[in-house]
mmCIF file of C-alpha atoms in Angstrom:
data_model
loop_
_atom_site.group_PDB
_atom_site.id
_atom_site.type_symbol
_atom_site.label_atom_id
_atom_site.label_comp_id
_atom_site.label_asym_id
_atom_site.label_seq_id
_atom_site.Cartn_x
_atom_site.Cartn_y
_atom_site.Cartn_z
ATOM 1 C CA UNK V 15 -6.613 -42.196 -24.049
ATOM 2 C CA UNK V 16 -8.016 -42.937 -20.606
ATOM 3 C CA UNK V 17 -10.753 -40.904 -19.135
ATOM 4 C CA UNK V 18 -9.390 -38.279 -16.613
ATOM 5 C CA UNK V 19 -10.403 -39.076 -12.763
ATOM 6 C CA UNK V 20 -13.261 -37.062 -11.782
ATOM 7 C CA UNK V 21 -12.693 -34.141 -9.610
ATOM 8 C CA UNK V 22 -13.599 -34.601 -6.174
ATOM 9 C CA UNK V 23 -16.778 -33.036 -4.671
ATOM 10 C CA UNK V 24 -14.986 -30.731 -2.509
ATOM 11 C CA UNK V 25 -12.083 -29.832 -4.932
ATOM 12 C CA UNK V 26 -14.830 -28.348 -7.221
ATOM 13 C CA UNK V 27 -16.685 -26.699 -4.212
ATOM 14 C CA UNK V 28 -13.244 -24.628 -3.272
ATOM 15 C CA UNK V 29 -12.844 -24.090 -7.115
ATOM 16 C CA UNK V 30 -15.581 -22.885 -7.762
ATOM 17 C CA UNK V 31 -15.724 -20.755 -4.109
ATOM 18 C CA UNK V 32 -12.707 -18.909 -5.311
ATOM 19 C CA UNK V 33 -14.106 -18.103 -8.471
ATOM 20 C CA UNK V 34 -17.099 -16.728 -7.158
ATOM 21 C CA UNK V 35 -15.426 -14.910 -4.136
ATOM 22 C CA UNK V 36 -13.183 -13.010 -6.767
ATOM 23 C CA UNK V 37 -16.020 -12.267 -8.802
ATOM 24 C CA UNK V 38 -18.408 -10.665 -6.413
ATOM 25 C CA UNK V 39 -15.703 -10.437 -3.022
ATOM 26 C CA UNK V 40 -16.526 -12.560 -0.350
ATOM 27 C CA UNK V 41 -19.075 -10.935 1.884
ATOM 28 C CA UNK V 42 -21.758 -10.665 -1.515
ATOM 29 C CA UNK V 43 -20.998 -14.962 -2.073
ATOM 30 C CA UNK V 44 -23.611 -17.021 0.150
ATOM 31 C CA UNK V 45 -23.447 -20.598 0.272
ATOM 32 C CA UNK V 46 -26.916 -21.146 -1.312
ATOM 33 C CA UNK V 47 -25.154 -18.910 -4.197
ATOM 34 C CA UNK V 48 -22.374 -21.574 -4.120
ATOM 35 C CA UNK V 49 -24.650 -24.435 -4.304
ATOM 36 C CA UNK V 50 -26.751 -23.187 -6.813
ATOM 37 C CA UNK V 51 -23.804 -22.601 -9.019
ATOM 38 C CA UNK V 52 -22.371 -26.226 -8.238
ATOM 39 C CA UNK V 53 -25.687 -27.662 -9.525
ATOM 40 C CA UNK V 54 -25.828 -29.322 -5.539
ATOM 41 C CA UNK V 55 -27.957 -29.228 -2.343
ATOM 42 C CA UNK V 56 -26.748 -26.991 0.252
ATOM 43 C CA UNK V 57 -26.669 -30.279 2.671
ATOM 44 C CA UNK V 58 -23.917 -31.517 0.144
ATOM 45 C CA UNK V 59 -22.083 -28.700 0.772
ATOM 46 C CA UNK V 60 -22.412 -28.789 4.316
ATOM 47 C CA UNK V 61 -21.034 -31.823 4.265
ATOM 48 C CA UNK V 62 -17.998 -31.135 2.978
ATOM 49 C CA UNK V 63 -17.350 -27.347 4.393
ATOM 50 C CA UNK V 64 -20.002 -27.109 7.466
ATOM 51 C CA UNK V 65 -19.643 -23.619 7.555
ATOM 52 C CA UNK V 66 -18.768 -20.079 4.923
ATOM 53 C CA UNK V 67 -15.433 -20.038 7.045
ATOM 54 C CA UNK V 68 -14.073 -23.140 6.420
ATOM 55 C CA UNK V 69 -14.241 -22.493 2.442
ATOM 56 C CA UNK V 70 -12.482 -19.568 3.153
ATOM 57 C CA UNK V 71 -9.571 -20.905 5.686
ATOM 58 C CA UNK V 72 -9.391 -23.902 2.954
ATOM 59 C CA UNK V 73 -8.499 -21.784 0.020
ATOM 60 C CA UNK V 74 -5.811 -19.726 2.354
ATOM 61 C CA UNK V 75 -4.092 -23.190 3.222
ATOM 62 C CA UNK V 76 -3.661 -23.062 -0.608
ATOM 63 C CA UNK V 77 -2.933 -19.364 -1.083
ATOM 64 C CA UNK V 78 0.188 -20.017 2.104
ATOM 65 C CA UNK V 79 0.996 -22.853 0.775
ATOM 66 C CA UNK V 80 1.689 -21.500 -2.766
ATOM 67 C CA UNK V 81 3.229 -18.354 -1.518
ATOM 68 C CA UNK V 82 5.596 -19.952 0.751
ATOM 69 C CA UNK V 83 6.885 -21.898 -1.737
ATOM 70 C CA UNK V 84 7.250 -18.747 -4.084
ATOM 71 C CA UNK V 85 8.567 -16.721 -1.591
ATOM 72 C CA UNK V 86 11.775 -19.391 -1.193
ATOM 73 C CA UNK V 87 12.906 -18.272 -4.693
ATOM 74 C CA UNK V 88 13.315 -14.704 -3.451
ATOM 75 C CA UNK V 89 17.702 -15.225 -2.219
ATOM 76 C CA UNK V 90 17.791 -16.323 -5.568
ATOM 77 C CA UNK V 91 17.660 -12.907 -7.072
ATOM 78 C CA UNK V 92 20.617 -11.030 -8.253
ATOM 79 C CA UNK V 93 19.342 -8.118 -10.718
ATOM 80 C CA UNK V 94 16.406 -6.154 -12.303
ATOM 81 C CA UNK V 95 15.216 -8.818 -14.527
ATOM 82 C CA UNK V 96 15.264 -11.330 -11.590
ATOM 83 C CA UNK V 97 13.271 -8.683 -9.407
ATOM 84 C CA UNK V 98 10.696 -8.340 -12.214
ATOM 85 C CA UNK V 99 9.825 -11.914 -12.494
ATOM 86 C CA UNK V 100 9.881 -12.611 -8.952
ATOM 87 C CA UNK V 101 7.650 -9.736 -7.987
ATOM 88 C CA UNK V 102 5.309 -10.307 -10.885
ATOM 89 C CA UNK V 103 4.939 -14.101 -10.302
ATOM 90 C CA UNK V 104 4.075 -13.079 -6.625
ATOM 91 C CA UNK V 105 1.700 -10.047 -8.012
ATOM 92 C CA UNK V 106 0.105 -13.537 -10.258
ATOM 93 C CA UNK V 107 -0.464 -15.492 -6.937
ATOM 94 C CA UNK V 108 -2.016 -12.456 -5.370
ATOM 95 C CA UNK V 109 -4.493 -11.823 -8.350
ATOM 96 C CA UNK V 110 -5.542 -15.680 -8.202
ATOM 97 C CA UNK V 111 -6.617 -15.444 -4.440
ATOM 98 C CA UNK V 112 -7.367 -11.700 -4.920
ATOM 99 C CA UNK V 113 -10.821 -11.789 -2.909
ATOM 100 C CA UNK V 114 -8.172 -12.013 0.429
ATOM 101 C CA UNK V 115 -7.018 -8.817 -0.577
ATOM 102 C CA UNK V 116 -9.819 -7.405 -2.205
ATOM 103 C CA UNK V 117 -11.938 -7.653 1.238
ATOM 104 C CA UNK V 118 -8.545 -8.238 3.460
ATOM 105 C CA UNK V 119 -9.706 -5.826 6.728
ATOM 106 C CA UNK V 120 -13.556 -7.065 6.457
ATOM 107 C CA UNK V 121 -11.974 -10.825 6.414
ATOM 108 C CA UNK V 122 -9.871 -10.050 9.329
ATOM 109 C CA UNK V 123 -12.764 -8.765 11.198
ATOM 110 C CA UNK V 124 -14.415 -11.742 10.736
ATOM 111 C CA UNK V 125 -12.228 -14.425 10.856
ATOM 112 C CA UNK V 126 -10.298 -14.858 13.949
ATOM 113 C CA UNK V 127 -7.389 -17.987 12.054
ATOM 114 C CA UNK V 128 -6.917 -15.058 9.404
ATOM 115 C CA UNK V 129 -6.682 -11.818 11.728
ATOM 116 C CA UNK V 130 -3.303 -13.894 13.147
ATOM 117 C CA UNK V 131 -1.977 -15.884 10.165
ATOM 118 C CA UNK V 132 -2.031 -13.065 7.732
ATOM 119 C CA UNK V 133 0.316 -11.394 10.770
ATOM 120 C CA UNK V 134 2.923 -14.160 9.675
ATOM 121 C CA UNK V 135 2.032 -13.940 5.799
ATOM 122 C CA UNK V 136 3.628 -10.312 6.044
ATOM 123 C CA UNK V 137 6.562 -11.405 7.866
ATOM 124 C CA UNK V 138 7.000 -13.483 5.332
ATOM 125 C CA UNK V 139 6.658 -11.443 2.663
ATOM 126 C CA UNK V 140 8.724 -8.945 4.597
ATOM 127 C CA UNK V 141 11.291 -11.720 5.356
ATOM 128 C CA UNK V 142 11.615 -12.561 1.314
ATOM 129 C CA UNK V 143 12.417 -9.264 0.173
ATOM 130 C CA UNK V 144 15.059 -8.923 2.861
ATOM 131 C CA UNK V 145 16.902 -11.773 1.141
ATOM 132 C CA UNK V 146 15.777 -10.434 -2.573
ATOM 133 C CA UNK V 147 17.649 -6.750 -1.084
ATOM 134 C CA UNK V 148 20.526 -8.966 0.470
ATOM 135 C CA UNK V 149 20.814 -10.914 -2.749
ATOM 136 C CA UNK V 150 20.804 -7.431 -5.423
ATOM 137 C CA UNK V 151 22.888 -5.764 -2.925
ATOM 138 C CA UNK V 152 25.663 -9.224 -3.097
ATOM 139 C CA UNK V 153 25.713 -9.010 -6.730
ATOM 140 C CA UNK V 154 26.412 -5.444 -7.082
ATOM 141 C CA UNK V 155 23.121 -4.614 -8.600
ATOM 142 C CA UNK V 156 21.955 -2.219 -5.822
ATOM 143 C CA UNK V 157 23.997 -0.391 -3.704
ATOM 144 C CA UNK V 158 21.727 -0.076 -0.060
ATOM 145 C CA UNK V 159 22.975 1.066 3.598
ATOM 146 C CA UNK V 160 22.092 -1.895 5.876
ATOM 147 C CA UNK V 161 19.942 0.722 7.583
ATOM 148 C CA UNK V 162 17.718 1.520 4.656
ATOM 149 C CA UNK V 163 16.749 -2.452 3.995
ATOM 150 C CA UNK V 164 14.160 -2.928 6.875
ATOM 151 C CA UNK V 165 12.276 0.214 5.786
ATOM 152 C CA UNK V 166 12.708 -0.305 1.955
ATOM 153 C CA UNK V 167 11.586 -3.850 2.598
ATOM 154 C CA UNK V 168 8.538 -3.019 4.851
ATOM 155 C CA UNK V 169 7.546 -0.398 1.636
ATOM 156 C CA UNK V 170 7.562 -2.633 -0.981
ATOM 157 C CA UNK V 171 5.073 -4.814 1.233
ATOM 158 C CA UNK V 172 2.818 -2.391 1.829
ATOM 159 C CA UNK V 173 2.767 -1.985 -1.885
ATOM 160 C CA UNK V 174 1.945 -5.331 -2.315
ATOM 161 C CA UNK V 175 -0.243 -5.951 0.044
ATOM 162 C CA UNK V 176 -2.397 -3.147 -0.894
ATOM 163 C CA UNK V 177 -1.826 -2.781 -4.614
ATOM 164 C CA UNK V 178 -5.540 -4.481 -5.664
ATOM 165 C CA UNK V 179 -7.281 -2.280 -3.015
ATOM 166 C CA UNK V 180 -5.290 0.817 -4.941
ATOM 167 C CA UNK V 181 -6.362 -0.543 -8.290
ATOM 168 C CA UNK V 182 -9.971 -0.785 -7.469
ATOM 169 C CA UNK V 183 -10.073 2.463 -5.819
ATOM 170 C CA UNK V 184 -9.175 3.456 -8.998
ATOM 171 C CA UNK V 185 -11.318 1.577 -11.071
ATOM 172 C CA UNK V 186 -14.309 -0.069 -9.062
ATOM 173 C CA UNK V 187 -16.241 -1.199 -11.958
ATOM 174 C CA UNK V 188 -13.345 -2.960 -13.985
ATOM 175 C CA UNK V 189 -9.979 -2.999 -11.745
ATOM 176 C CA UNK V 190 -10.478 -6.437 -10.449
ATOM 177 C CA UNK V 191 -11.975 -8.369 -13.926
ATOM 178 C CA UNK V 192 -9.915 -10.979 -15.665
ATOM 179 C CA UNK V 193 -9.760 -8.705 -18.806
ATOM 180 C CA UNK V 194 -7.336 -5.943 -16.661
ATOM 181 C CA UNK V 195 -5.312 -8.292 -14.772
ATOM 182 C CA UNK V 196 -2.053 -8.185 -16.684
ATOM 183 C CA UNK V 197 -1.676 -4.477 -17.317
ATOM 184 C CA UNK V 198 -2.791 -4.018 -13.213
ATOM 185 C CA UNK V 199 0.329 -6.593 -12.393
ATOM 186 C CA UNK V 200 2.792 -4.650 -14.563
ATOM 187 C CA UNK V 201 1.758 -1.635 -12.987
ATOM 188 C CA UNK V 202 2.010 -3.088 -9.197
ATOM 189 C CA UNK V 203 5.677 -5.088 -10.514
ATOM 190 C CA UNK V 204 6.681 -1.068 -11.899
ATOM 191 C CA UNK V 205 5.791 0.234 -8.701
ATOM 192 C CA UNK V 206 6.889 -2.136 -5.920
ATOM 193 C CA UNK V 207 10.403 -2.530 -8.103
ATOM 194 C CA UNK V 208 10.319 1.418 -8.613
ATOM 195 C CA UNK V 209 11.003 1.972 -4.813
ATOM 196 C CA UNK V 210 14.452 0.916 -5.461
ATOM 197 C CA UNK V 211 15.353 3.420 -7.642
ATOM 198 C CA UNK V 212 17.608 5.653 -5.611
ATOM 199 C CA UNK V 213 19.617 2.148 -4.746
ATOM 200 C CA UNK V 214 20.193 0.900 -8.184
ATOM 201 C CA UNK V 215 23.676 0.701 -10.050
ATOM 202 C CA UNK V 216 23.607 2.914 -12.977
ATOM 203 C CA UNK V 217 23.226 0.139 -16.014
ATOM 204 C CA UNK V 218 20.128 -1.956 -13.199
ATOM 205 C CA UNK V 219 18.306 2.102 -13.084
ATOM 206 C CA UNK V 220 18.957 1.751 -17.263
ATOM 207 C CA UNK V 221 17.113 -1.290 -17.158
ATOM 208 C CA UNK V 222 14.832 -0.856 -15.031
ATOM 209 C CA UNK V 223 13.568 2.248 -17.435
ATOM 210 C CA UNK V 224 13.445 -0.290 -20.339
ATOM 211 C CA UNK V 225 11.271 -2.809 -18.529
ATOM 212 C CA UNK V 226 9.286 0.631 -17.794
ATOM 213 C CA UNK V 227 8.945 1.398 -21.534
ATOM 214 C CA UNK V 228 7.673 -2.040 -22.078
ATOM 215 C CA UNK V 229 4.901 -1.719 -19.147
ATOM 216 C CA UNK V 230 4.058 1.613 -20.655
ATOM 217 C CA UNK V 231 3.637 0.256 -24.276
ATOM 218 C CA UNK V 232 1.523 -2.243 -22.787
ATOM 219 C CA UNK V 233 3.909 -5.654 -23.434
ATOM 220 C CA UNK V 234 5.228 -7.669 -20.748
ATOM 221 C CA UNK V 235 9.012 -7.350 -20.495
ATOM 222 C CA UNK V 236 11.157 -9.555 -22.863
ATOM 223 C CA UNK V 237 7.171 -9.537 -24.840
#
């Protein structure tokens, strides 16, 4: 078999960046930290990112990028089971760039690109679970007065956009290791999807209280 390319210099800089930042959070990861870890000079890595901002605008090009795509999948909803993937694939993305949220008010201190952009990332989260409401509501899966679906919408958001914060609140020592990731998506999935409750048809509430069962037993719907 041919040998693999080898990665590029600054694709294993931003890999490496993003494990670190979601190890430690952002703030606690210097570049001389990243360097050392890289096995390279710090002048090598000013070379490629002159500056601790640029690693981090870099790897949210890749987080918007990734989520926009993700979020386009959202009209295609029409049930439960649709909702469940859908939010937990998002709750996925969110865990793999979770320093953003982990640190997400600090960052926006800091970081003038991010205190606007992340303005349009909740628009456009807001935005996708209109069309995810619009889509259960077509289908007959939810029943929803066109009044409730901007505040319902703007809830499960929040939810999501604050979820990790909640979970290591909880939990500071262990909430945000690789070894509690899965049961701390099911639970942010149960919750977000659990706001529309009082809006589901009878056999979607049924459903929704089996995919429960499953996050409770600790298996992953369908598991």
């Amino acid at each position: 078999m041919p040998k693999k390319p080898p990665r590029r210099t600054a694709e294993r800089i931003l890999e490496v960046t993003l494990d670190l930042f979601n190890r430690f959070g952002e703030p606690n990861v210097s570049t001389t930290l990243i360097s050392s870890e890289l096995n390279i000079s710090p002048g090598n890595l000013y070379y490629h990112y002159p500056a601790k901002d640029e690693l981090i605008n870099s790897l949210f090009d890749r987080y918007e990028k990734a989520l926009g795509e993700l979020l386009n999948a959202a009209g295609g909803v029409r049930d439960v089971e649709d909702a469940w993937f859908f939010l937990h694939t998002l709750f996925e993305l969110i865990w793999q760039y979770r320093f953003l949220y982990r640190d997400l008010n600090d960052l926006l201190s800091r970081n003038r690109r991010l205190e606007t952009e992340f303005q349009t990332v909740l628009k456009n989260k807001t935005r996708a679970i209109r069309a995810m409401l619009d889509g259960m509501s077509h289908s007959g899966a939810i029943a929803i007065d066109s009044r409730q679906v901007e505040a319902t919408a703007t809830s499960m958001v929040v939810v999501l956009t604050y979820w990790l914060s909640y979970e290591y609140v909880r939990d500071p020592r262990r909430a945000l290791e690789p070894e509690g990731a899965q049961q701390a998506l099911l639970r942010g999935a149960h919750h977000v999807l659990h706001l529309l409750v009082p809006y589901l048809e009878p056999a979607q509430r049924a459903h929704l209280l089996e995919l429960a069962g499953a996050y409770e037993a600790g298996a992953a719907p369908g598991g």
